mmCIF file of C-alpha atoms and ligand atoms in Angstrom:
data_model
loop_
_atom_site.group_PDB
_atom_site.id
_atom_site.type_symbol
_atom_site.label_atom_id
_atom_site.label_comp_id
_atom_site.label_asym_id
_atom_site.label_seq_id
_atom_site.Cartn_x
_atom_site.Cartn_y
_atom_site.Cartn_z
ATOM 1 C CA UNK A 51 -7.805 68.246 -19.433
ATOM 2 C CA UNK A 52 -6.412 69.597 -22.608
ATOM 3 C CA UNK A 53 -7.700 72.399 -24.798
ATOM 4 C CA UNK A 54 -7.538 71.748 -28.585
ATOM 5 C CA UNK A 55 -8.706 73.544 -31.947
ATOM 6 C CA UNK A 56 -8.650 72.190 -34.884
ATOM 7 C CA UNK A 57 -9.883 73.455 -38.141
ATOM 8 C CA UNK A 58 -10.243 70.949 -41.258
ATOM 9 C CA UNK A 59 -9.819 72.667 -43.862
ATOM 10 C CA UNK A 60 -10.427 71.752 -47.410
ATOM 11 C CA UNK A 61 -7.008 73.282 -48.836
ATOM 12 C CA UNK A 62 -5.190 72.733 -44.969
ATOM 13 C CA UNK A 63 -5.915 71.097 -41.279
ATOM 14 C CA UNK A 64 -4.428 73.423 -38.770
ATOM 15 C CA UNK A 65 -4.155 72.941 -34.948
ATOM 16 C CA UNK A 66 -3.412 74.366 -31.806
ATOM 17 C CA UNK A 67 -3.160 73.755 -28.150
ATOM 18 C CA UNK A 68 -2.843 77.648 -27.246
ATOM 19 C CA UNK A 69 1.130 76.839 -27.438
ATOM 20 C CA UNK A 70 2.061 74.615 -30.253
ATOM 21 C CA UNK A 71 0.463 75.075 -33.886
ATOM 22 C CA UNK A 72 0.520 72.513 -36.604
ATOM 23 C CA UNK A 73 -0.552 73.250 -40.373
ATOM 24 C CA UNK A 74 -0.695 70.718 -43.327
ATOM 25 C CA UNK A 75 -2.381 70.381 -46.191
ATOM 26 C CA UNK A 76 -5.576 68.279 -46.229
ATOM 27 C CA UNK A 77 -3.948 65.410 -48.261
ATOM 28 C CA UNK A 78 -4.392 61.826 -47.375
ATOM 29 C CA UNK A 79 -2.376 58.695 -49.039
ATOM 30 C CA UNK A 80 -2.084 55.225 -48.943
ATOM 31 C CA UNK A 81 1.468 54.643 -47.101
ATOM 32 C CA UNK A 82 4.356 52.670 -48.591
ATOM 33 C CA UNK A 83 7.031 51.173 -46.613
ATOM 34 C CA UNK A 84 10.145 54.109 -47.133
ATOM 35 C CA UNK A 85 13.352 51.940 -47.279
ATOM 36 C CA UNK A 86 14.988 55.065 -46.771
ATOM 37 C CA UNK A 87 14.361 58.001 -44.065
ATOM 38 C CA UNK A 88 17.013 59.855 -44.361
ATOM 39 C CA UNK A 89 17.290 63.357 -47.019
ATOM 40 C CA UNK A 90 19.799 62.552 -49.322
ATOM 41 C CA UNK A 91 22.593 64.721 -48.220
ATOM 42 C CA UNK A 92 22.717 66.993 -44.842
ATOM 43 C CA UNK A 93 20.087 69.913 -45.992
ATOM 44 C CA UNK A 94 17.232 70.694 -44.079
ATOM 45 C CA UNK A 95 14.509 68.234 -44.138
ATOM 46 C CA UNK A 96 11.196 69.602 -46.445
ATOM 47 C CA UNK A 97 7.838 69.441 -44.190
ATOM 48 C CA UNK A 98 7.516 67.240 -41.043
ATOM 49 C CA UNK A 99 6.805 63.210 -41.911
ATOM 50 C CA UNK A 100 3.371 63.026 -40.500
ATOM 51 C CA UNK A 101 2.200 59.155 -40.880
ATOM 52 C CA UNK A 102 -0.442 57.450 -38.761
ATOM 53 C CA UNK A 103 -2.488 54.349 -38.279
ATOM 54 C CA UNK A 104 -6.036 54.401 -37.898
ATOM 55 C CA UNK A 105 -8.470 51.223 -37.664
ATOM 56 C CA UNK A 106 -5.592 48.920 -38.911
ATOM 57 C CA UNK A 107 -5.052 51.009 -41.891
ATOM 58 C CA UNK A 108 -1.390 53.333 -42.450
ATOM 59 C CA UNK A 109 -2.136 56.850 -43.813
ATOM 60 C CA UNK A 110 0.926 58.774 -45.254
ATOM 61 C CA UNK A 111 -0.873 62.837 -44.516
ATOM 62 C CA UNK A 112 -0.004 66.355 -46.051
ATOM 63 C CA UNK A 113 2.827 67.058 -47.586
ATOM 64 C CA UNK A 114 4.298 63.065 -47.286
ATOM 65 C CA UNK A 115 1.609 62.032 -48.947
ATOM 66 C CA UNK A 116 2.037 64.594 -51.841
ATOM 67 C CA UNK A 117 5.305 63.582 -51.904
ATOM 68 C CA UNK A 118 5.365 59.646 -51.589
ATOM 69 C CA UNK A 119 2.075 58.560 -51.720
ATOM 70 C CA UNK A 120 1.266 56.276 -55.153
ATOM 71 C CA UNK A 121 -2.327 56.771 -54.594
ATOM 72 C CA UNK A 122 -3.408 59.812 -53.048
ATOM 73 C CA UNK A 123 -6.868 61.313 -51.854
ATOM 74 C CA UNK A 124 -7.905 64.778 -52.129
ATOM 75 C CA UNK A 125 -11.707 66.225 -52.274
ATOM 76 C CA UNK A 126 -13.715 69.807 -52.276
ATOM 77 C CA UNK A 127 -16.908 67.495 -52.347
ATOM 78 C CA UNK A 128 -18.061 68.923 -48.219
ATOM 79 C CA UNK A 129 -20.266 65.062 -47.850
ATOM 80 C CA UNK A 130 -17.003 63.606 -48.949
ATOM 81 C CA UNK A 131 -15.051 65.577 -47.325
ATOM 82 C CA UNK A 132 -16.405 64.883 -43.870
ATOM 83 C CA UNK A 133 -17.114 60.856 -44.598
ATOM 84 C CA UNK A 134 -13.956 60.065 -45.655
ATOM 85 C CA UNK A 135 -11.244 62.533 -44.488
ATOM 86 C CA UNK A 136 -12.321 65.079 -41.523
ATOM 87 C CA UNK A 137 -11.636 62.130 -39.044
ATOM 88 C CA UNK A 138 -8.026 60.989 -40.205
ATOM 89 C CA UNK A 139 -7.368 64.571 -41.082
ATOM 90 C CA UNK A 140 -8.228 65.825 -36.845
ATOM 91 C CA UNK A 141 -7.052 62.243 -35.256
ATOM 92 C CA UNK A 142 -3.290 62.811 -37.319
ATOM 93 C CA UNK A 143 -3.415 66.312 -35.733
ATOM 94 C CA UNK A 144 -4.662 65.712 -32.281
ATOM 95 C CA UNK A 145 -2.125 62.364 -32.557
ATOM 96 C CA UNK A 146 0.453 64.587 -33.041
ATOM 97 C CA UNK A 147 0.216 67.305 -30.449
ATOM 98 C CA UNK A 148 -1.533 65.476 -27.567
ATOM 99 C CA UNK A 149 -0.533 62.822 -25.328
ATOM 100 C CA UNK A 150 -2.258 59.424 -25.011
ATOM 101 C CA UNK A 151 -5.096 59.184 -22.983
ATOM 102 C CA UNK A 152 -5.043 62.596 -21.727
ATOM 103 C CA UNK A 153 -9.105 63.969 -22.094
ATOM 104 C CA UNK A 154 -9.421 66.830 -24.653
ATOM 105 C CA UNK A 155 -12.072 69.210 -25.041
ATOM 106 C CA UNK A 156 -12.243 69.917 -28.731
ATOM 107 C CA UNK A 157 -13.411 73.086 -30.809
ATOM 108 C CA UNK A 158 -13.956 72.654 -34.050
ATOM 109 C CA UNK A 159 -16.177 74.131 -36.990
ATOM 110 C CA UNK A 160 -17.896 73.935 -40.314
ATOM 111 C CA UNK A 161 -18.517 76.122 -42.986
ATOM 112 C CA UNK A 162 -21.623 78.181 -42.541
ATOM 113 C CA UNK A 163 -23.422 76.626 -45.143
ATOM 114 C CA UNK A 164 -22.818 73.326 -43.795
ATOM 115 C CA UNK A 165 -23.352 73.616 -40.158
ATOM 116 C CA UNK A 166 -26.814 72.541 -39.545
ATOM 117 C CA UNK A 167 -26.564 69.344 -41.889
ATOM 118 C CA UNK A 168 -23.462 68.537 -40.654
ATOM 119 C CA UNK A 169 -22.417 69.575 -37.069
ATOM 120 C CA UNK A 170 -24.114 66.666 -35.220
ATOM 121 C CA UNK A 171 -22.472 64.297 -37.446
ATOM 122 C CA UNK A 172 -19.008 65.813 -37.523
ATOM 123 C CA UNK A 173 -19.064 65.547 -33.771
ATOM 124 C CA UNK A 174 -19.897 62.225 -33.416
ATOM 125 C CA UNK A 175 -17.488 61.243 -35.259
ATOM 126 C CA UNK A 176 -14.735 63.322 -33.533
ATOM 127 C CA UNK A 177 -16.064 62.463 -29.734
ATOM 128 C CA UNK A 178 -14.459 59.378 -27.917
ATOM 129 C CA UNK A 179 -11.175 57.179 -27.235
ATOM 130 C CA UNK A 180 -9.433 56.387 -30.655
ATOM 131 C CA UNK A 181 -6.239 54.389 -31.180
ATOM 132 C CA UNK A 182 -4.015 55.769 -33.514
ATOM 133 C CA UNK A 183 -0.239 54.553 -34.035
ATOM 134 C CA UNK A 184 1.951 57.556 -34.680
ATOM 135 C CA UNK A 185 4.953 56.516 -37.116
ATOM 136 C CA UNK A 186 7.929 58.807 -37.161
ATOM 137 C CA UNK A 187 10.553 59.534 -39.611
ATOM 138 C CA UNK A 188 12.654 56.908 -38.373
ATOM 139 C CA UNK A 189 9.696 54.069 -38.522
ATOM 140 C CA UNK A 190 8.931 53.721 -35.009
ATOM 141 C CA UNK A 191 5.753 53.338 -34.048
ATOM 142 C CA UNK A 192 4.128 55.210 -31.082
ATOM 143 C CA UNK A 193 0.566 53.330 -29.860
ATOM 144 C CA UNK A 194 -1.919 56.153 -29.068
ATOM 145 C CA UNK A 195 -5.446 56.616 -27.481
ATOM 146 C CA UNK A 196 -6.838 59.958 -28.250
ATOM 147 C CA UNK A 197 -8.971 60.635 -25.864
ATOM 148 C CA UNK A 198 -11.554 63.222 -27.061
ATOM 149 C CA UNK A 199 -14.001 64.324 -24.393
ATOM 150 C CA UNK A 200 -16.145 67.408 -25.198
ATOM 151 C CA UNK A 201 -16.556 68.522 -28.892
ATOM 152 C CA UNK A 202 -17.761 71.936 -29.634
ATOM 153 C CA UNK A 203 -18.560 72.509 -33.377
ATOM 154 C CA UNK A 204 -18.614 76.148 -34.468
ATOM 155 C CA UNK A 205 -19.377 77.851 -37.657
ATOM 156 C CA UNK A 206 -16.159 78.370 -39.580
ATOM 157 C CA UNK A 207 -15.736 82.180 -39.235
ATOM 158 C CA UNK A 208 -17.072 82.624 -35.938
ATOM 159 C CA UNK A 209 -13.209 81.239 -35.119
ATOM 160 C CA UNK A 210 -11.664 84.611 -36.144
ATOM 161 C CA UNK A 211 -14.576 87.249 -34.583
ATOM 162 C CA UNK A 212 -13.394 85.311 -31.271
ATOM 163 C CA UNK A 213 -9.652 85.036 -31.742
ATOM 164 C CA UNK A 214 -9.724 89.366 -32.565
ATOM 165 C CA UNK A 215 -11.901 89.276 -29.447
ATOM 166 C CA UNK A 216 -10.528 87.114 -26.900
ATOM 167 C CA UNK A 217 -7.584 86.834 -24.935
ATOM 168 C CA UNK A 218 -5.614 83.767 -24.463
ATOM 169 C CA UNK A 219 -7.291 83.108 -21.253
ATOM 170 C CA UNK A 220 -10.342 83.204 -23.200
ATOM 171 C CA UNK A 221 -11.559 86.558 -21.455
ATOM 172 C CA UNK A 222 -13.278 89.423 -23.880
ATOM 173 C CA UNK A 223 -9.665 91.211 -23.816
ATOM 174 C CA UNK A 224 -11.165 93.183 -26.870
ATOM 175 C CA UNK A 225 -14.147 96.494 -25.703
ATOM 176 C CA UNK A 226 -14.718 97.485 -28.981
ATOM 177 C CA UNK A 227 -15.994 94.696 -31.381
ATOM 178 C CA UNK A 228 -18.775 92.697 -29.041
ATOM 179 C CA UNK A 229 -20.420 96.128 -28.927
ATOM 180 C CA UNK A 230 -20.118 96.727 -32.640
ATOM 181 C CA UNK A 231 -21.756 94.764 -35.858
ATOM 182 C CA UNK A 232 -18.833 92.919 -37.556
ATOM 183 C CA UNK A 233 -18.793 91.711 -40.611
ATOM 184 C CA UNK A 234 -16.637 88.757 -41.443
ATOM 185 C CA UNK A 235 -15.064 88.149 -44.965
ATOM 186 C CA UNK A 236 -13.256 84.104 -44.487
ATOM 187 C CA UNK A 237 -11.753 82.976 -47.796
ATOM 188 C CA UNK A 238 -10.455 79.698 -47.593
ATOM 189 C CA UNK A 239 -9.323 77.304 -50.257
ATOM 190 C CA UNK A 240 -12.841 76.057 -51.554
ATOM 191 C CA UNK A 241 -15.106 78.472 -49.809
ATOM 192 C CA UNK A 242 -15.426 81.651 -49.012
ATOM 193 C CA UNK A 243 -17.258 82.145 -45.690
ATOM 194 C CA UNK A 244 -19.397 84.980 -44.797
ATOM 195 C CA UNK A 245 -20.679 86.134 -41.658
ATOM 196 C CA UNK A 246 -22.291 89.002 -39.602
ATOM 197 C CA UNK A 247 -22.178 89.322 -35.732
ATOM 198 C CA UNK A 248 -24.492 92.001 -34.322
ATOM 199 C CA UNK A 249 -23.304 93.092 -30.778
ATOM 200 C CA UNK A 250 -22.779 89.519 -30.536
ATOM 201 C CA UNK A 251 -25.981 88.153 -32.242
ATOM 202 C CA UNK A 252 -25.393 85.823 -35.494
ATOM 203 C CA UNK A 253 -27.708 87.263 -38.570
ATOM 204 C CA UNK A 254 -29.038 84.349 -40.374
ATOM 205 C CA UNK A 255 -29.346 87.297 -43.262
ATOM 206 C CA UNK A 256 -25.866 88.342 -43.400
ATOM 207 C CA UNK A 257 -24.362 84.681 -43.487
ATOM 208 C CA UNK A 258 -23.635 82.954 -46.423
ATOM 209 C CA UNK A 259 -21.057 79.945 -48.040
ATOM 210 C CA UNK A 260 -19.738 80.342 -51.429
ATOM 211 C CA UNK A 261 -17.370 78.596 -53.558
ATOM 212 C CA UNK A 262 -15.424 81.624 -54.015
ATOM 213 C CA UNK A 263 -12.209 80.008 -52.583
ATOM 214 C CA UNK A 264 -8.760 80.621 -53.973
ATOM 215 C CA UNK A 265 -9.151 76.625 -55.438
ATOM 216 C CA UNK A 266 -11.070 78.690 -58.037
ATOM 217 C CA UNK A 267 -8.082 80.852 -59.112
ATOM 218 C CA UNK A 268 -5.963 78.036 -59.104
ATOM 219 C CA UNK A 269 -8.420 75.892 -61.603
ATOM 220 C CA UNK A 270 -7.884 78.543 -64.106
ATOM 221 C CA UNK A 271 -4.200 77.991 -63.641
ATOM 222 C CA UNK A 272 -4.259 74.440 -63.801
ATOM 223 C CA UNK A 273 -6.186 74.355 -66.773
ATOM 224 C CA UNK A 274 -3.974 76.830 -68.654
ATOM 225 C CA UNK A 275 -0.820 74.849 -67.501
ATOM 226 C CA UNK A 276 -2.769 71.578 -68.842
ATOM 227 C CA UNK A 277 -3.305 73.379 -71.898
ATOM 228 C CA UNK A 278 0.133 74.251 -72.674
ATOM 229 C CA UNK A 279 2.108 70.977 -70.964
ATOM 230 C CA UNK A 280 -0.301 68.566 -70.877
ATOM 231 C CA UNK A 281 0.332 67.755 -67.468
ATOM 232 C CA UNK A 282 -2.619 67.766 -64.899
ATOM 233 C CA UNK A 283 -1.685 69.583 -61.627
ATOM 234 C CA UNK A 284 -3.302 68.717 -58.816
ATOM 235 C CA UNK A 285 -4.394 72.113 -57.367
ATOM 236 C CA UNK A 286 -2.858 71.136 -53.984
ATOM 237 C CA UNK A 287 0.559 71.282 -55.731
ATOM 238 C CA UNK A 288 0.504 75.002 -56.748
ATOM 239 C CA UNK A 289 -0.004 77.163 -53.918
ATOM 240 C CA UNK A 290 3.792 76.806 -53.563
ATOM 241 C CA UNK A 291 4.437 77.420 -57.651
ATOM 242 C CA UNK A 292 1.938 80.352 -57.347
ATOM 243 C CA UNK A 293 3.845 82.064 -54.301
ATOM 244 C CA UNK A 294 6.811 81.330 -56.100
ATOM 245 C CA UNK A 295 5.490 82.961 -58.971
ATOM 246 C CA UNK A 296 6.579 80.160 -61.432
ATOM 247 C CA UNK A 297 6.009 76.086 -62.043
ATOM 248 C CA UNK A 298 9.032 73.874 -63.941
ATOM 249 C CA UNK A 299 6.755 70.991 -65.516
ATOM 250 C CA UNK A 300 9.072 68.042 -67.169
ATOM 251 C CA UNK A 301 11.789 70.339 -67.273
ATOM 252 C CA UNK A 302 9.891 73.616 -69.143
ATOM 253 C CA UNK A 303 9.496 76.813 -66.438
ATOM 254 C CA UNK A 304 6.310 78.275 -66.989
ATOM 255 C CA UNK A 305 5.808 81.893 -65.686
ATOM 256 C CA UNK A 306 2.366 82.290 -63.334
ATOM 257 C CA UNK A 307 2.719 85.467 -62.101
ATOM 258 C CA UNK A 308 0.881 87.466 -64.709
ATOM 259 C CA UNK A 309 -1.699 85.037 -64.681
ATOM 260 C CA UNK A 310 -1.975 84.522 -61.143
ATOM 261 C CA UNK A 311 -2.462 88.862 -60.635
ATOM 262 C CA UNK A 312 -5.288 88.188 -63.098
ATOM 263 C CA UNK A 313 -7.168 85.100 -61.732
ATOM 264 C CA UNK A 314 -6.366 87.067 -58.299
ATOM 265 C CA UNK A 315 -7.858 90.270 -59.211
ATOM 266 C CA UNK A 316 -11.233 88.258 -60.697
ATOM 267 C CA UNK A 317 -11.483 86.014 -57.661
ATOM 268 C CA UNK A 318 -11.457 89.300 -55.502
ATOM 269 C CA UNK A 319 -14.051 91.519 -57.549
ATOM 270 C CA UNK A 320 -16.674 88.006 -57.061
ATOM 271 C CA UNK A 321 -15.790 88.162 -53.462
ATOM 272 C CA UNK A 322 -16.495 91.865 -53.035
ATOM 273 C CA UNK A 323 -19.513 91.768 -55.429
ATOM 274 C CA UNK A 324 -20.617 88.661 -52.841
ATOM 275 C CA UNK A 325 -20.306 91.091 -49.915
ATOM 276 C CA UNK A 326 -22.182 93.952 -51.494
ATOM 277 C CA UNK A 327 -24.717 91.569 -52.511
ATOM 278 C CA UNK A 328 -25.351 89.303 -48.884
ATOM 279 C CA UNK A 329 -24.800 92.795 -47.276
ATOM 280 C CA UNK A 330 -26.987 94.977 -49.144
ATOM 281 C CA UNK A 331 -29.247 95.614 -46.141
ATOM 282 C CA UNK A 332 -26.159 95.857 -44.146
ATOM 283 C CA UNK A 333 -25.483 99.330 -44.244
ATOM 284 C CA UNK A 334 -24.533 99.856 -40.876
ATOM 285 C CA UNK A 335 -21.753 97.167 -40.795
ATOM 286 C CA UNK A 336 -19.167 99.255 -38.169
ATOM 287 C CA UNK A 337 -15.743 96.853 -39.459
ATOM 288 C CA UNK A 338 -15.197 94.355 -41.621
ATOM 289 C CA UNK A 339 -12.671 91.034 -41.098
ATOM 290 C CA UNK A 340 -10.757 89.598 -43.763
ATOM 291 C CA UNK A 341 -9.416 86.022 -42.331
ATOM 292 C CA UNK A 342 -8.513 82.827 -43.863
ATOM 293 C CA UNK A 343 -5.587 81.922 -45.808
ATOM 294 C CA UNK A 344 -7.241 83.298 -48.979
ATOM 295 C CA UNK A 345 -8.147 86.743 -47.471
ATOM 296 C CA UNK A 346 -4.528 87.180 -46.827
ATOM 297 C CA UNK A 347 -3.843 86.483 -50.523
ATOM 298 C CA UNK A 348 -6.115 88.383 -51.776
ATOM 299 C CA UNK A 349 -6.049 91.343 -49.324
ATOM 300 C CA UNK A 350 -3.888 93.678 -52.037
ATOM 301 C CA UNK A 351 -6.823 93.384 -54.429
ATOM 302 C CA UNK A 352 -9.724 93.360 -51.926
ATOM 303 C CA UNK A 353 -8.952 96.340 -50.015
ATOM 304 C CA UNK A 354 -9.742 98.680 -53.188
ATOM 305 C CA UNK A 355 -13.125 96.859 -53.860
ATOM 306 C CA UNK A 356 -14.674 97.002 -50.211
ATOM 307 C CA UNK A 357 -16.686 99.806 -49.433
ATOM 308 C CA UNK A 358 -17.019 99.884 -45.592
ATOM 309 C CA UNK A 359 -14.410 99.853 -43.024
ATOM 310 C CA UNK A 360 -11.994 96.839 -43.672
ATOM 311 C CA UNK A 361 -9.243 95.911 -40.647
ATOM 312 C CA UNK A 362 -6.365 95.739 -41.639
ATOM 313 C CA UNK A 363 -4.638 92.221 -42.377
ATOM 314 C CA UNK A 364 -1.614 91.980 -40.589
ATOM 315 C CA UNK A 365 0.587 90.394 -42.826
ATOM 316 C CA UNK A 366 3.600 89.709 -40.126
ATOM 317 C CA UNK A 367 0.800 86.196 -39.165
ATOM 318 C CA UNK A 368 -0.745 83.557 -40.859
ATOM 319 C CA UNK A 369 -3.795 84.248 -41.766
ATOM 320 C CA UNK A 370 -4.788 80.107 -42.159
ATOM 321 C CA UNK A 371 -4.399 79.852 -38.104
ATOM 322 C CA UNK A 372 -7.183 82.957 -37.272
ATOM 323 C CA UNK A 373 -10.013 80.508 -37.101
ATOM 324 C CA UNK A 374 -7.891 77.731 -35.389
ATOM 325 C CA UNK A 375 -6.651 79.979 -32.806
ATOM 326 C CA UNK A 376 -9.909 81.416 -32.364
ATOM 327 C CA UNK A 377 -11.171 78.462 -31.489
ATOM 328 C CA UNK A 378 -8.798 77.142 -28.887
ATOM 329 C CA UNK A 379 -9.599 81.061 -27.129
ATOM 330 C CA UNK A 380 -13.049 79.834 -27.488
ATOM 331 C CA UNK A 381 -12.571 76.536 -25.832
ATOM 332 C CA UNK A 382 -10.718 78.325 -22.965
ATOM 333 C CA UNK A 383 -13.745 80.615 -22.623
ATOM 334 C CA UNK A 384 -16.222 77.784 -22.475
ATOM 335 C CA UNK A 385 -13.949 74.988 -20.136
ATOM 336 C CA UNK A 386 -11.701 77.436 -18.219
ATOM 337 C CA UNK A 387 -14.064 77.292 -15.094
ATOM 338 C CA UNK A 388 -13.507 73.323 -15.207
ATOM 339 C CA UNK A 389 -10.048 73.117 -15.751
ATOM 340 C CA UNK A 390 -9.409 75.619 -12.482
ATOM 341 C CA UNK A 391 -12.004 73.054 -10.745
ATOM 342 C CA UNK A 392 -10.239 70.163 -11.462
ATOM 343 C CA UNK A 393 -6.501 71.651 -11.024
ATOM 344 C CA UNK A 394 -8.504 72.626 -7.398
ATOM 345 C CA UNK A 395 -9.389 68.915 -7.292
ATOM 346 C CA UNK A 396 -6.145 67.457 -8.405
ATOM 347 C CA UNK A 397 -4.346 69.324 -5.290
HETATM 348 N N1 ATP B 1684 2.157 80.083 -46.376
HETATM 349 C C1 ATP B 1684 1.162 79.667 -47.156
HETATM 350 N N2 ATP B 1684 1.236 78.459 -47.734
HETATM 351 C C2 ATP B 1684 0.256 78.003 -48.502
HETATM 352 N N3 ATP B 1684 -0.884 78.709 -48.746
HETATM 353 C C3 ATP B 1684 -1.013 79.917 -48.191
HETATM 354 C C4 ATP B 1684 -0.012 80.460 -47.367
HETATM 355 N N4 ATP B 1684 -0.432 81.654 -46.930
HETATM 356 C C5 ATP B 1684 -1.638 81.870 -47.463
HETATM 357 N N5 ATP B 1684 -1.989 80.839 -48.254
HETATM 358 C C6 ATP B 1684 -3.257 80.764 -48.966
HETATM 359 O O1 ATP B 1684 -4.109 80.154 -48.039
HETATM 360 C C7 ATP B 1684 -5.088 79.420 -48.729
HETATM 361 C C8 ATP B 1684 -5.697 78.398 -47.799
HETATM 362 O O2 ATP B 1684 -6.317 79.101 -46.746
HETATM 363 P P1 ATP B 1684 -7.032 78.367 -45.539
HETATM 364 O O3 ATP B 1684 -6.085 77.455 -44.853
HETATM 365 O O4 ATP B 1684 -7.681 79.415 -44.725
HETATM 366 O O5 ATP B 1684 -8.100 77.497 -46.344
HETATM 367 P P2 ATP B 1684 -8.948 76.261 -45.804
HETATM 368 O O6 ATP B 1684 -9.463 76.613 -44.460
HETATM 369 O O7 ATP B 1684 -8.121 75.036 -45.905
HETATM 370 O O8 ATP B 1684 -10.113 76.189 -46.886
HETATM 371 P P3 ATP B 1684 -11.703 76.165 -46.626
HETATM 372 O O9 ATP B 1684 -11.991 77.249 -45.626
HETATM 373 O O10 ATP B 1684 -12.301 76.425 -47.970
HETATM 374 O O11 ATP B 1684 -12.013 74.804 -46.108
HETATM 375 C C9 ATP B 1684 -4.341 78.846 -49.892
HETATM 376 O O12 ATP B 1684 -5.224 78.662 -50.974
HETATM 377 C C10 ATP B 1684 -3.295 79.918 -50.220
HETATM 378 O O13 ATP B 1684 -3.771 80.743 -51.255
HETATM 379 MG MG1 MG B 1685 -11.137 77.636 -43.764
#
């Protein structure tokens, strides 16, 4: 039995089996036939071909579908979102790290907003044997049942409280935080995430879903760069033009990094005015989590606008893989008793 997290994300689908991790973005396309594999001299090759089959039909994912898809699919609508890509998004990852017909016990979560309405549905759509055809780089196809066993659906942020808590044996390695009320900041690409955990205990009060996600910022930016080129930009083709700092549409460089400190600095003052607000009552909050890829970005403007004790965001990992990892721990807390009975069993 294999352990597996997965998170879905809106802006990226990240994985992990407690050894391997996978990111990519949450981009779907229609796949073409590639006459040729190869880069087109010797340098290193950009992102990892990820292309599957699933129920007869070929899917170029992530970053080759942004790159060589014609028609290309892309959503921040959640009922979408889970209808039409959640499934191909998890079976390309689980396709991808697992081997065929090996069970998996699955952890894997929702927005907070979301869970209720959703959870029962994203599971059942997630639990079973599906065949999936792997395609590599060089066109070869690898046949594939993904075998999914258990699925545990958690909400979003709760990923994070356990991956600061747990240990990779999915033990509480951590004395301090069960004990204390945690409040947990997740900014993602179309949501922010907000959650409280009291000695353990969810607060319906303190838990909330916003779209206060970095996809925000990055409309602004889109629709000055429309403005001034013309050009559309699909906001899953900046985040590496807004690390960068600048974008070169048909050959004109446009500089983003004074915009980009603004939009920033706006996005963070909603986020902390979100937290004061949902928190009011809160008072007693002993630490505070920032998590998510977005809470990374926007820790340098955050930090000044939370009142309350904020941990600090160590900026040496990637923030996108907190909830992920946290719920692989998660899934090692809840299955580890089974997997030593049936290592016991196997001899
Ligand atoms: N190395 C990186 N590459 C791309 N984006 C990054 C990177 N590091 C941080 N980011 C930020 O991470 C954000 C995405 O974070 P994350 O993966 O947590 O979102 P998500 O889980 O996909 O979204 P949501 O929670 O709304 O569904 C991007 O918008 C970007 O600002
Ligand atoms: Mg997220």
């Amino acid at each position: 039995m294999e352990i597996l997290g997965i998170d879905i994300g809106f802006g990226f689908t990240k994985a992990t089996d407690g050894r391997n991790s996978l990111i990519f973005k949450s981009v779907i396309g229609e796949a073409t036939d590639l006459q040729f594999h190869e880069p087109l001299y010797g340098g290193p090759v950009v992102g990892e071909h990820l292309q599957v089959e699933v129920d007869g039909k070929g899917y170029f994912i992530g970053e080759l579908a942004e790159r060589q898809s014609n028609v290309r699919f892309f959503t921040l609508d959640q009922a979408q979102f889970i209808s039409d890509f959640a499934r191909n998004l998890a079976l390309a990852a689980a396709a991808s790290m697992v081997k065929s017909h090996i069970p998996i016990n699955l952890v894997s979560g929702l927005p907070i907003g979301y869970y209720k309405q959703y959870k029962d549905e994203l599971a059942r759509l997630l639990q079973g044997k599906h065949d999936v055809v792997l395609v590599d780089a060089e066109g070869n196809r690898h046949q594939k049942t993904i075998n999914i066993n258990r699925v545990r659906i958690l909400p979003q942020p709760f990923g994070s409280l356990f991956n600061f808590m747990l240990n990779d044996q999915g033990e509480v390695g951590e004395r301090r935080l069960p004990k204390e009320k945690v409040g947990i900041i997740d900014v993602g690409f179309r949501t922010s995430d907000y959650t409280i955990s009291d000695r353990m205990r969810y607060s319906e009060r303190g838990s909330r879903t916003t779209d206060s996600g970095i996809a925000r910022a990055f409309n602004v930016i889109a629709k000055k760069l429309r403005e001034k080129s013309n050009v559309s930009v699909e906001l899953y083709r900046l985040y590496e033009a807004v690390e960068r700092g600048n974008i070169k549409i048909r050959g004109q460089e446009y500089d983003l990094k004074g915009l980009t400190e603004q939009v920033f600095g706006q996005l963070a003052s909603t986020v902390a005015s979100e937290v004061d607000r949902l928190w009011v009552d809160d008072w007693d909050i002993d630490t505070m989590i920032l998590t998510g890829g977005g809470g990374a970005v926007l820790a340098r403007h955050l930090q000044p606008l939370i009142k309350g004790h904020l941990m600090p965001v160590d900026a040496t990992r990637d923030a996108r893989l907190f909830n992920v990892q946290g719920y692989w721990k998660f899934g090692k807390h809840l299955w580890a008793r089974g997997v030593m009975e049936e290592e016991k069993a196997a001899g």
